[in-house]
Amino acid sequence: MSATRTWFERDVQIDHYGGDPLPFGCTGANGIVQHFVELTGSRAGRSFDVLDASGGYGSACLGAGSAVIAEALAASVREAGYVTDEIASSERSLLLERLFGAGGLFADRFPATDYRVSGRNSGSEGMELALRLVLESRFDQRRLRAVPGAEERDLVLGFEGAWHGWSGGLLPLLNRRHYRVGLPGVAPERFGFGTDHIPFGDAGAAREWFAAHGHRALAVVVEPVQGDAGILVPEQGYLRELAALAERSGALLVADEVLTFAKTGRFFAMTDDEGPIPTDITVIGKSLGMGALSTSMVIARRRLGVRPTGAVSTSDLRPLTCAVIRAGIEHIVAEGLLERSVELGALLGRLLRELVAEFPDLYRETRGVGLMHGVELTEHAAARLAELRVCMIRNGVYVEFMSGAGRRSRGLRYVYPTMRVAPPLVVTGEDVEAIVARLAAGSRALRKLAA
């Protein structure tokens, strides 16, 4: 495709970013290398390679061109069929037994005797189902009357800076007016609900909230590492205490692991030094589709459910989806990619700290765990974010920028937009070093623009 003419998608695709589109096109990819071309200006037509430090918005954990995933896709298209969950599928059974059956990869955390599973098209759809399970837990699904003792359960605890998806049903979980104003809210009726937001990682704030509102608590919805807020990692013990507070109050604990799944050195980030942290509902996605599919999985306690046919989905763990997930997870396990990501994550964290020290005018601090890190911008750099991103790409590295938590309560400092550095699990140590070297080159390029 010629780089000197307008690419047709730029004429017909809705701009979801609210600014000038990035002046680059992608002509292919292999592993973590994306092949880019300049689309405009004096550089139009220039081809160059870019290292992907975003993992395809956090979804392509095996990078591009995985032979394992290509084989699974081809075989399942030929052989697996396409039945919905109304009909049992051998491919679906193989996946779920491998994950939740006796000795399964997830069985220590989610034994099949206590949990059930549903599939959805995306993380947002998975979180919608999770919220639906929460709301329907408080009333008789046949008579549509409140379960005795649940009449006052009308509050969901969320967190400042949280991100759980764009869809309308999830808007009340976000405390950012920018995303909610002018859009439908939850009607103030008998079975409606309200959301309170407290600072993430502040155990004292959680204790105070439950002391005041525990009798009305319906659920707690939490990201074990806050992503869009700037890769905020809580202190050891915080998530376990939050789980205990929810359990004592009778509230359900919903873990949004759409972003964190397989990125923190473990499959699940709801884990501490004592082991798995119990949840009532866990939603996983992004990496679950191995960069080939958009999918999610909702893992919920068996006692939770929805009214008949109320959550039927065309995409509930189709055989092809199950084949891709199973092949990818088996590959991750066989290659020890999670264990390796701990070592590589430590290297990445050290190099990013050096980056922050070299560019104090641009970066405030870096935070992260496993292969999911964030470099928070200074106020000066945040004002030039669009320029910074172009500088990074032209210097051969692709990163994303999270919104940051913004203004928080209880005297906590403002959190500026944050550069997310979360490369695929298939990166090597040499790749990590090259990524940070290119981040430094992009940073120097921004400085030159300001000179």
CSV table of C-alpha atoms in Angstrom, one decimal, residues 8-443:
chain,number,residue,atom,x,y,z
A,8,PHE,CA,-9.0,4.4,3.4
A,9,GLU,CA,-9.6,3.6,7.1
A,10,ARG,CA,-8.7,7.2,8.0
A,11,ASP,CA,-11.6,8.3,5.8
A,12,VAL,CA,-14.3,6.0,7.2
A,13,GLN,CA,-13.4,4.9,10.7
A,14,ILE,CA,-14.7,6.9,13.6
A,15,ASP,CA,-11.9,8.7,15.6
A,16,HIS,CA,-12.2,7.4,19.1
A,17,TYR,CA,-9.2,9.4,20.4
A,18,GLY,CA,-10.3,12.9,20.0
A,19,GLY,CA,-7.2,14.3,18.3
A,20,ASP,CA,-5.1,14.2,15.2
A,21,PRO,CA,-4.5,10.6,14.3
A,22,LEU,CA,-1.0,9.3,14.6
A,23,PRO,CA,0.8,9.7,11.2
A,24,PHE,CA,1.8,6.1,11.0
A,25,GLY,CA,0.5,2.9,9.4
A,26,CYS,CA,1.4,-0.8,10.2
A,27,THR,CA,2.1,-3.1,7.3
A,28,GLY,CA,2.9,-6.2,9.3
A,29,ALA,CA,4.5,-7.6,12.4
A,30,ASN,CA,6.5,-10.5,13.8
A,31,GLY,CA,7.1,-11.3,17.4
A,32,ILE,CA,7.4,-7.9,19.2
A,33,VAL,CA,8.5,-6.1,16.0
A,34,GLN,CA,5.9,-3.9,14.2
A,35,HIS,CA,6.6,-2.8,10.6
A,36,PHE,CA,5.6,0.9,10.4
A,37,VAL,CA,5.5,3.4,7.6
A,38,GLU,CA,5.2,7.2,7.8
A,39,LEU,CA,2.0,8.5,6.2
A,40,THR,CA,2.4,12.3,6.0
A,41,GLY,CA,4.9,15.1,5.7
A,42,SER,CA,8.4,15.1,4.4
A,43,ARG,CA,9.0,11.6,5.8
A,44,ALA,CA,6.0,10.0,4.0
A,45,GLY,CA,6.9,6.6,2.7
A,46,ARG,CA,9.7,5.9,5.2
A,47,SER,CA,9.5,2.4,6.5
A,48,PHE,CA,11.0,1.5,9.9
A,49,ASP,CA,10.6,-1.1,12.6
A,50,VAL,CA,9.1,-0.4,16.0
A,51,LEU,CA,9.4,-2.5,19.2
A,52,ASP,CA,6.0,-3.2,20.7
A,53,ALA,CA,6.1,-2.3,24.4
A,54,SER,CA,2.3,-2.3,24.7
A,55,GLY,CA,1.4,-5.9,23.9
A,56,GLY,CA,-1.4,-4.8,21.6
A,57,TYR,CA,-3.2,-2.8,24.3
A,58,GLY,CA,-2.2,-5.5,26.7
A,59,SER,CA,-3.8,-8.3,24.7
A,60,ALA,CA,-1.0,-9.9,22.6
A,61,CYS,CA,0.9,-11.7,25.3
A,62,LEU,CA,2.6,-14.0,22.7
A,63,GLY,CA,3.4,-11.2,20.3
A,64,ALA,CA,2.6,-11.4,16.5
A,65,GLY,CA,2.8,-14.4,14.3
A,66,SER,CA,2.8,-17.1,17.0
A,67,ALA,CA,3.0,-20.5,15.3
A,68,VAL,CA,1.3,-22.1,18.3
A,69,ILE,CA,-1.8,-19.8,17.9
A,70,ALA,CA,-1.8,-20.0,14.1
A,71,GLU,CA,-1.9,-23.8,14.3
A,72,ALA,CA,-4.7,-23.8,16.9
A,73,LEU,CA,-6.7,-21.4,14.8
A,74,ALA,CA,-6.3,-23.4,11.6
A,75,ALA,CA,-7.1,-26.7,13.3
A,76,SER,CA,-10.1,-25.5,15.1
A,77,VAL,CA,-11.6,-23.8,12.1
A,78,ARG,CA,-11.3,-27.1,10.3
A,79,GLU,CA,-12.4,-29.4,13.1
A,80,ALA,CA,-13.9,-27.9,16.2
A,81,GLY,CA,-17.3,-26.7,15.0
A,82,TYR,CA,-19.1,-23.6,16.3
A,83,VAL,CA,-21.8,-24.7,18.8
A,84,THR,CA,-22.9,-22.3,21.5
A,85,ASP,CA,-22.9,-23.3,25.1
A,86,GLU,CA,-26.4,-24.8,24.7
A,87,ILE,CA,-24.6,-27.9,23.2
A,88,ALA,CA,-21.6,-29.5,25.0
A,89,SER,CA,-18.4,-29.1,23.1
A,90,SER,CA,-15.3,-31.4,23.4
A,91,GLU,CA,-13.0,-28.4,22.8
A,92,ARG,CA,-14.7,-26.4,25.6
A,93,SER,CA,-14.6,-29.4,27.9
A,94,LEU,CA,-10.9,-29.9,27.3
A,95,LEU,CA,-10.1,-26.2,28.2
A,96,LEU,CA,-12.3,-26.0,31.3
A,97,GLU,CA,-11.0,-29.3,32.6
A,98,ARG,CA,-7.4,-28.2,32.1
A,99,LEU,CA,-8.1,-25.0,34.0
A,100,PHE,CA,-10.7,-26.0,36.7
A,101,GLY,CA,-10.7,-29.7,36.9
A,102,ALA,CA,-8.8,-31.8,39.5
A,103,GLY,CA,-5.2,-30.7,39.3
A,104,GLY,CA,-6.1,-27.9,36.8
A,105,LEU,CA,-4.1,-24.8,36.5
A,106,PHE,CA,-6.7,-22.6,38.2
A,107,ALA,CA,-8.2,-25.3,40.5
A,108,ASP,CA,-6.4,-24.3,43.7
A,109,ARG,CA,-8.1,-20.9,43.4
A,110,PHE,CA,-11.3,-21.7,41.6
A,111,PRO,CA,-12.3,-25.4,42.3
A,112,ALA,CA,-15.1,-26.6,40.0
A,113,THR,CA,-17.1,-27.6,43.1
A,114,ASP,CA,-17.4,-24.0,44.1
A,115,TYR,CA,-17.2,-22.0,40.8
A,116,ARG,CA,-18.7,-21.8,37.3
A,117,VAL,CA,-17.5,-20.0,34.2
A,118,SER,CA,-19.0,-18.0,31.4
A,119,GLY,CA,-17.4,-16.5,28.3
A,120,ARG,CA,-17.9,-13.1,26.7
A,121,ASN,CA,-16.6,-11.1,23.7
A,122,SER,CA,-14.5,-8.6,25.6
A,123,GLY,CA,-13.4,-7.4,29.1
A,124,SER,CA,-16.2,-4.8,29.2
A,125,GLU,CA,-18.8,-7.5,28.4
A,126,GLY,CA,-17.3,-9.7,31.1
A,127,MET,CA,-17.5,-6.9,33.6
A,128,GLU,CA,-21.1,-6.2,32.6
A,129,LEU,CA,-21.9,-9.9,33.4
A,130,ALA,CA,-20.1,-9.6,36.7
A,131,LEU,CA,-22.1,-6.6,37.6
A,132,ARG,CA,-25.3,-8.4,36.5
A,133,LEU,CA,-24.4,-11.3,38.8
A,134,VAL,CA,-23.9,-8.9,41.7
A,135,LEU,CA,-27.2,-7.1,41.2
A,136,GLU,CA,-29.2,-10.3,40.8
A,137,SER,CA,-27.7,-11.8,43.9
A,138,ARG,CA,-30.0,-9.8,46.2
A,139,PHE,CA,-33.4,-10.9,45.0
A,140,ASP,CA,-35.4,-14.0,44.1
A,141,GLN,CA,-34.9,-14.4,40.4
A,142,ARG,CA,-38.3,-16.1,39.8
A,143,ARG,CA,-40.5,-13.8,41.9
A,144,LEU,CA,-38.2,-10.7,41.4
A,145,ARG,CA,-38.5,-9.9,45.1
A,146,ALA,CA,-35.7,-8.9,47.4
A,147,VAL,CA,-34.1,-11.8,49.3
A,148,PRO,CA,-34.9,-11.4,53.0
A,149,GLY,CA,-32.1,-9.3,54.5
A,150,ALA,CA,-30.9,-7.9,51.2
A,151,GLU,CA,-33.4,-5.0,51.0
A,152,GLU,CA,-30.8,-2.5,52.1
A,153,ARG,CA,-27.9,-3.8,49.9
A,154,ASP,CA,-27.7,-0.9,47.4
A,155,LEU,CA,-24.1,0.3,47.5
A,156,VAL,CA,-21.1,-0.8,45.4
A,157,LEU,CA,-17.7,0.3,46.5
A,158,GLY,CA,-15.4,1.4,43.7
A,159,PHE,CA,-12.1,3.3,43.6
A,160,GLU,CA,-10.9,6.6,42.4
A,161,GLY,CA,-9.2,6.3,39.1
A,162,ALA,CA,-10.7,2.9,38.3
A,163,TRP,CA,-11.3,1.7,34.8
A,164,HIS,CA,-13.6,-1.2,34.0
A,165,GLY,CA,-14.7,-0.5,30.4
A,166,TRP,CA,-16.7,1.9,28.2
A,167,SER,CA,-20.1,0.2,28.2
A,168,GLY,CA,-23.1,2.0,29.6
A,169,GLY,CA,-23.8,-0.4,32.5
A,170,LEU,CA,-20.3,0.1,33.9
A,171,LEU,CA,-20.3,3.9,33.9
A,172,PRO,CA,-21.4,4.2,37.6
A,173,LEU,CA,-18.2,2.3,38.6
A,174,LEU,CA,-16.1,5.2,37.2
A,175,ASN,CA,-15.6,8.3,39.2
A,176,ARG,CA,-14.5,10.4,36.3
A,177,ARG,CA,-17.2,12.9,35.2
A,178,HIS,CA,-15.7,13.2,31.7
A,179,TYR,CA,-16.8,9.6,31.0
A,180,ARG,CA,-20.2,9.8,32.6
A,181,VAL,CA,-21.8,13.2,32.0
A,182,GLY,CA,-24.7,13.2,29.6
A,183,LEU,CA,-24.9,9.4,29.4
A,184,PRO,CA,-27.5,7.0,31.0
A,185,GLY,CA,-27.1,6.3,34.7
A,186,VAL,CA,-28.8,3.9,37.0
A,187,ALA,CA,-32.4,5.0,37.7
A,188,PRO,CA,-33.2,5.7,41.3
A,189,GLU,CA,-35.7,2.8,41.7
A,190,ARG,CA,-36.2,0.0,44.1
A,191,PHE,CA,-33.4,-2.2,42.8
A,192,GLY,CA,-31.1,0.5,41.7
A,193,PHE,CA,-27.7,1.0,43.2
A,194,GLY,CA,-25.2,3.7,44.1
A,195,THR,CA,-21.4,3.7,43.9
A,196,ASP,CA,-19.0,5.2,46.4
A,197,HIS,CA,-15.4,5.8,45.4
A,198,ILE,CA,-12.5,5.8,47.8
A,199,PRO,CA,-8.7,6.0,47.2
A,200,PHE,CA,-7.2,2.8,45.9
A,201,GLY,CA,-4.6,1.2,48.3
A,202,ASP,CA,-5.7,3.2,51.4
A,203,ALA,CA,-6.6,0.5,53.9
A,204,GLY,CA,-7.7,3.1,56.4
A,205,ALA,CA,-10.2,4.5,53.9
A,206,ALA,CA,-11.6,1.0,53.3
A,207,ARG,CA,-12.0,0.4,57.0
A,208,GLU,CA,-13.8,3.7,57.5
A,209,TRP,CA,-16.1,3.0,54.6
A,210,PHE,CA,-17.2,-0.4,55.8
A,211,ALA,CA,-17.6,0.8,59.3
A,212,ALA,CA,-20.1,3.4,58.0
A,213,HIS,CA,-21.8,1.5,55.2
A,214,GLY,CA,-21.1,-2.2,55.6
A,215,HIS,CA,-24.7,-3.0,56.2
A,216,ARG,CA,-25.6,-1.5,52.8
A,217,ALA,CA,-22.6,-3.0,50.9
A,218,LEU,CA,-23.6,-5.0,47.9
A,219,ALA,CA,-20.2,-5.5,46.3
A,220,VAL,CA,-16.6,-4.3,46.0
A,221,VAL,CA,-15.2,-4.0,42.5
A,222,VAL,CA,-11.5,-3.7,42.3
A,223,GLU,CA,-8.5,-4.0,40.0
A,224,PRO,CA,-5.7,-5.7,41.8
A,225,VAL,CA,-3.3,-3.3,40.0
A,226,GLN,CA,-5.0,-0.1,38.8
A,227,GLY,CA,-4.2,0.2,35.1
A,228,ASP,CA,-5.6,3.3,33.6
A,229,ALA,CA,-5.0,5.2,36.9
A,230,GLY,CA,-1.2,4.8,36.2
A,231,ILE,CA,-0.2,1.2,37.1
A,232,LEU,CA,-0.8,1.7,40.8
A,233,VAL,CA,0.4,-1.3,42.8
A,234,PRO,CA,-1.0,-1.6,46.4
A,235,GLU,CA,1.1,-2.5,49.4
A,236,GLN,CA,1.3,-6.1,50.4
A,237,GLY,CA,-1.7,-7.1,52.5
A,238,TYR,CA,-4.1,-4.5,51.2
A,239,LEU,CA,-6.0,-6.7,48.8
A,240,ARG,CA,-6.3,-9.5,51.4
A,241,GLU,CA,-7.7,-7.0,54.0
A,242,LEU,CA,-10.1,-5.6,51.4
A,243,ALA,CA,-11.3,-9.2,50.8
A,244,ALA,CA,-11.8,-9.7,54.5
A,245,LEU,CA,-13.8,-6.5,54.9
A,246,ALA,CA,-16.1,-7.5,52.1
A,247,GLU,CA,-16.6,-11.0,53.5
A,248,ARG,CA,-17.4,-9.8,57.0
A,249,SER,CA,-19.9,-7.3,55.7
A,250,GLY,CA,-21.6,-9.8,53.4
A,251,ALA,CA,-20.6,-7.9,50.2
A,252,LEU,CA,-19.4,-9.7,47.1
A,253,LEU,CA,-15.8,-9.1,46.0
A,254,VAL,CA,-15.4,-8.7,42.2
A,255,ALA,CA,-11.8,-8.7,40.8
A,256,ASP,CA,-11.3,-7.0,37.5
A,257,GLU,CA,-8.3,-8.9,36.2
A,258,VAL,CA,-8.9,-8.1,32.5
A,259,LEU,CA,-5.6,-6.2,32.3
A,260,THR,CA,-3.6,-8.0,34.9
A,261,PHE,CA,-4.2,-11.6,33.7
A,262,ALA,CA,-0.8,-13.3,33.0
A,263,LYS,CA,1.1,-10.0,33.4
A,264,THR,CA,2.3,-9.8,37.0
A,265,GLY,CA,4.4,-13.0,37.0
A,266,ARG,CA,1.4,-15.1,37.8
A,267,PHE,CA,-1.9,-15.8,36.0
A,268,PHE,CA,-3.8,-13.9,38.7
A,269,ALA,CA,-2.7,-10.7,40.5
A,270,MET,CA,-5.2,-11.3,43.3
A,271,THR,CA,-2.3,-13.1,45.1
A,272,ASP,CA,0.0,-12.2,48.0
A,273,ASP,CA,2.7,-13.9,50.0
A,274,GLU,CA,0.0,-16.0,51.7
A,275,GLY,CA,-1.3,-17.3,48.3
A,276,PRO,CA,-4.5,-16.7,46.4
A,277,ILE,CA,-6.9,-14.0,47.7
A,278,PRO,CA,-10.5,-15.3,47.6
A,279,THR,CA,-12.9,-13.6,45.3
A,280,ASP,CA,-16.6,-14.1,44.5
A,281,ILE,CA,-16.3,-13.1,40.9
A,282,THR,CA,-13.2,-12.7,38.8
A,283,VAL,CA,-13.1,-11.4,35.2
A,284,ILE,CA,-10.1,-12.2,33.0
A,285,GLY,CA,-9.5,-11.0,29.4
A,286,LYS,CA,-7.1,-9.3,27.0
A,287,SER,CA,-4.1,-11.8,27.2
A,288,LEU,CA,-6.7,-14.6,27.4
A,289,GLY,CA,-7.3,-14.2,23.6
A,290,MET,CA,-3.5,-14.5,22.9
A,291,GLY,CA,-3.6,-11.5,20.6
A,292,ALA,CA,-5.7,-13.4,18.1
A,293,LEU,CA,-9.2,-13.0,19.6
A,294,SER,CA,-11.1,-10.6,21.7
A,295,THR,CA,-12.6,-12.6,24.6
A,296,SER,CA,-13.1,-12.7,28.3
A,297,MET,CA,-14.0,-15.2,31.0
A,298,VAL,CA,-16.2,-14.6,34.1
A,299,ILE,CA,-15.5,-17.0,37.0
A,300,ALA,CA,-18.2,-16.8,39.6
A,301,ARG,CA,-19.3,-18.7,42.7
A,302,ARG,CA,-21.9,-21.4,42.0
A,303,ARG,CA,-24.5,-19.7,44.1
A,304,LEU,CA,-24.5,-16.7,41.8
A,305,GLY,CA,-26.6,-16.6,38.6
A,306,VAL,CA,-29.0,-14.6,36.5
A,307,ARG,CA,-32.7,-15.0,35.6
A,308,PRO,CA,-33.2,-17.7,32.8
A,309,THR,CA,-32.0,-16.6,29.4
A,310,GLY,CA,-31.0,-13.2,30.9
A,311,ALA,CA,-27.3,-13.7,30.0
A,312,VAL,CA,-27.3,-15.8,26.9
A,313,SER,CA,-24.4,-14.9,24.7
A,314,THR,CA,-23.6,-15.8,21.1
A,315,SER,CA,-19.9,-15.8,22.1
A,316,ASP,CA,-20.0,-17.9,25.3
A,317,LEU,CA,-16.8,-19.9,24.9
A,318,ARG,CA,-17.2,-21.0,21.3
A,319,PRO,CA,-15.0,-24.1,20.4
A,320,LEU,CA,-12.6,-22.0,18.3
A,321,THR,CA,-12.1,-19.6,21.2
A,322,CYS,CA,-11.5,-22.4,23.6
A,323,ALA,CA,-8.9,-24.0,21.3
A,324,VAL,CA,-6.9,-20.8,21.0
A,325,ILE,CA,-7.0,-20.1,24.8
A,326,ARG,CA,-5.9,-23.7,25.6
A,327,ALA,CA,-3.1,-23.7,23.1
A,328,GLY,CA,-1.8,-20.4,24.3
A,329,ILE,CA,-2.0,-21.2,28.0
A,330,GLU,CA,-0.3,-24.6,27.4
A,331,HIS,CA,2.5,-22.7,25.6
A,332,ILE,CA,2.9,-20.2,28.4
A,333,VAL,CA,3.2,-23.0,30.9
A,334,ALA,CA,5.5,-25.2,28.8
A,335,GLU,CA,7.9,-22.3,28.1
A,336,GLY,CA,7.8,-21.0,31.7
A,337,LEU,CA,6.8,-17.5,30.4
A,338,LEU,CA,5.2,-16.4,33.7
A,339,GLU,CA,8.3,-17.3,35.7
A,340,ARG,CA,10.6,-15.7,33.2
A,341,SER,CA,8.5,-12.5,33.3
A,342,VAL,CA,9.4,-12.1,37.0
A,343,GLU,CA,13.1,-11.9,36.1
A,344,LEU,CA,12.6,-9.8,33.0
A,345,GLY,CA,10.2,-7.5,35.0
A,346,ALA,CA,12.9,-6.9,37.6
A,347,LEU,CA,15.3,-5.9,34.8
A,348,LEU,CA,12.6,-3.7,33.2
A,349,GLY,CA,11.9,-2.0,36.5
A,350,ARG,CA,15.6,-1.2,37.1
A,351,LEU,CA,16.1,0.2,33.7
A,352,LEU,CA,13.0,2.3,33.9
A,353,ARG,CA,14.2,3.8,37.2
A,354,GLU,CA,17.4,4.8,35.5
A,355,LEU,CA,15.2,6.4,32.7
A,356,VAL,CA,13.3,8.4,35.3
A,357,ALA,CA,16.6,9.5,36.9
A,358,GLU,CA,18.0,10.7,33.6
A,359,PHE,CA,14.9,12.6,32.6
A,360,PRO,CA,13.5,14.2,35.8
A,361,ASP,CA,11.9,17.0,33.7
A,362,LEU,CA,9.8,14.4,31.9
A,363,TYR,CA,9.1,11.6,34.4
A,364,ARG,CA,8.1,11.6,38.0
A,365,GLU,CA,8.4,7.9,39.0
A,366,THR,CA,8.0,4.4,37.8
A,367,ARG,CA,5.8,1.6,39.2
A,368,GLY,CA,5.1,-1.9,38.3
A,369,VAL,CA,5.1,-5.7,38.8
A,370,GLY,CA,6.0,-8.5,36.4
A,371,LEU,CA,5.9,-7.2,32.8
A,372,MET,CA,3.4,-4.5,33.6
A,373,HIS,CA,5.0,-1.1,34.4
A,374,GLY,CA,4.1,2.5,34.3
A,375,VAL,CA,6.2,5.6,34.0
A,376,GLU,CA,4.3,8.6,35.4
A,377,LEU,CA,4.8,11.9,33.5
A,378,THR,CA,5.6,15.2,35.1
A,379,GLU,CA,3.1,18.0,34.6
A,380,HIS,CA,5.4,19.5,31.9
A,381,ALA,CA,5.5,16.2,29.9
A,382,ALA,CA,1.8,15.5,30.4
A,383,ALA,CA,1.1,18.8,28.5
A,384,ARG,CA,3.2,17.5,25.6
A,385,LEU,CA,1.9,13.9,25.6
A,386,ALA,CA,0.9,13.8,21.9
A,387,GLU,CA,4.4,15.0,20.9
A,388,LEU,CA,6.0,12.5,23.2
A,389,ARG,CA,4.2,9.6,21.7
A,390,VAL,CA,5.2,10.6,18.2
A,391,CYS,CA,8.8,11.0,19.4
A,392,MET,CA,8.7,7.5,20.9
A,393,ILE,CA,7.4,5.9,17.7
A,394,ARG,CA,9.8,7.6,15.4
A,395,ASN,CA,12.6,6.4,17.7
A,396,GLY,CA,11.4,2.8,17.3
A,397,VAL,CA,9.2,2.0,20.3
A,398,TYR,CA,5.4,1.8,20.7
A,399,VAL,CA,3.9,2.6,24.1
A,400,GLU,CA,0.5,3.6,25.4
A,401,PHE,CA,-0.4,6.4,27.8
A,402,MET,CA,-2.9,5.8,30.6
A,403,SER,CA,-5.1,8.7,31.9
A,404,GLY,CA,-3.7,8.7,35.5
A,405,ALA,CA,-5.8,8.8,38.6
A,406,GLY,CA,-6.0,12.6,38.5
A,407,ARG,CA,-7.1,14.3,41.7
A,408,ARG,CA,-7.7,12.0,44.6
A,409,SER,CA,-9.2,12.5,48.1
A,410,ARG,CA,-7.7,12.2,51.6
A,411,GLY,CA,-4.8,14.5,50.7
A,412,LEU,CA,-3.2,12.0,48.2
A,413,ARG,CA,-1.3,13.6,45.4
A,414,TYR,CA,-2.4,14.1,41.9
A,415,VAL,CA,-1.5,11.3,39.5
A,416,TYR,CA,-0.6,12.5,36.0
A,417,PRO,CA,-0.9,10.4,32.8
A,418,THR,CA,1.4,7.4,32.8
A,419,MET,CA,3.3,5.7,30.0
A,420,ARG,CA,2.5,2.0,30.2
A,421,VAL,CA,5.4,-0.3,29.4
A,422,ALA,CA,4.0,-3.8,29.2
A,423,PRO,CA,5.6,-5.8,26.4
A,424,PRO,CA,4.5,-9.3,25.4
A,425,LEU,CA,5.6,-12.3,27.5
A,426,VAL,CA,7.8,-13.5,24.7
A,427,VAL,CA,10.3,-10.6,25.1
A,428,THR,CA,13.9,-11.4,25.9
A,429,GLY,CA,16.4,-9.6,28.1
A,430,GLU,CA,17.9,-8.0,25.0
A,431,ASP,CA,14.4,-6.8,23.9
A,432,VAL,CA,13.9,-5.2,27.3
A,433,GLU,CA,17.2,-3.3,27.1
A,434,ALA,CA,16.4,-2.2,23.5
A,435,ILE,CA,12.9,-1.0,24.5
A,436,VAL,CA,14.3,1.2,27.3
A,437,ALA,CA,17.1,2.5,25.1
A,438,ARG,CA,14.6,3.6,22.6
A,439,LEU,CA,12.4,5.2,25.3
A,440,ALA,CA,15.5,7.2,26.2
A,441,ALA,CA,16.0,8.2,22.6
A,442,GLY,CA,12.4,9.3,22.3
A,443,SER,CA,12.8,11.3,25.5
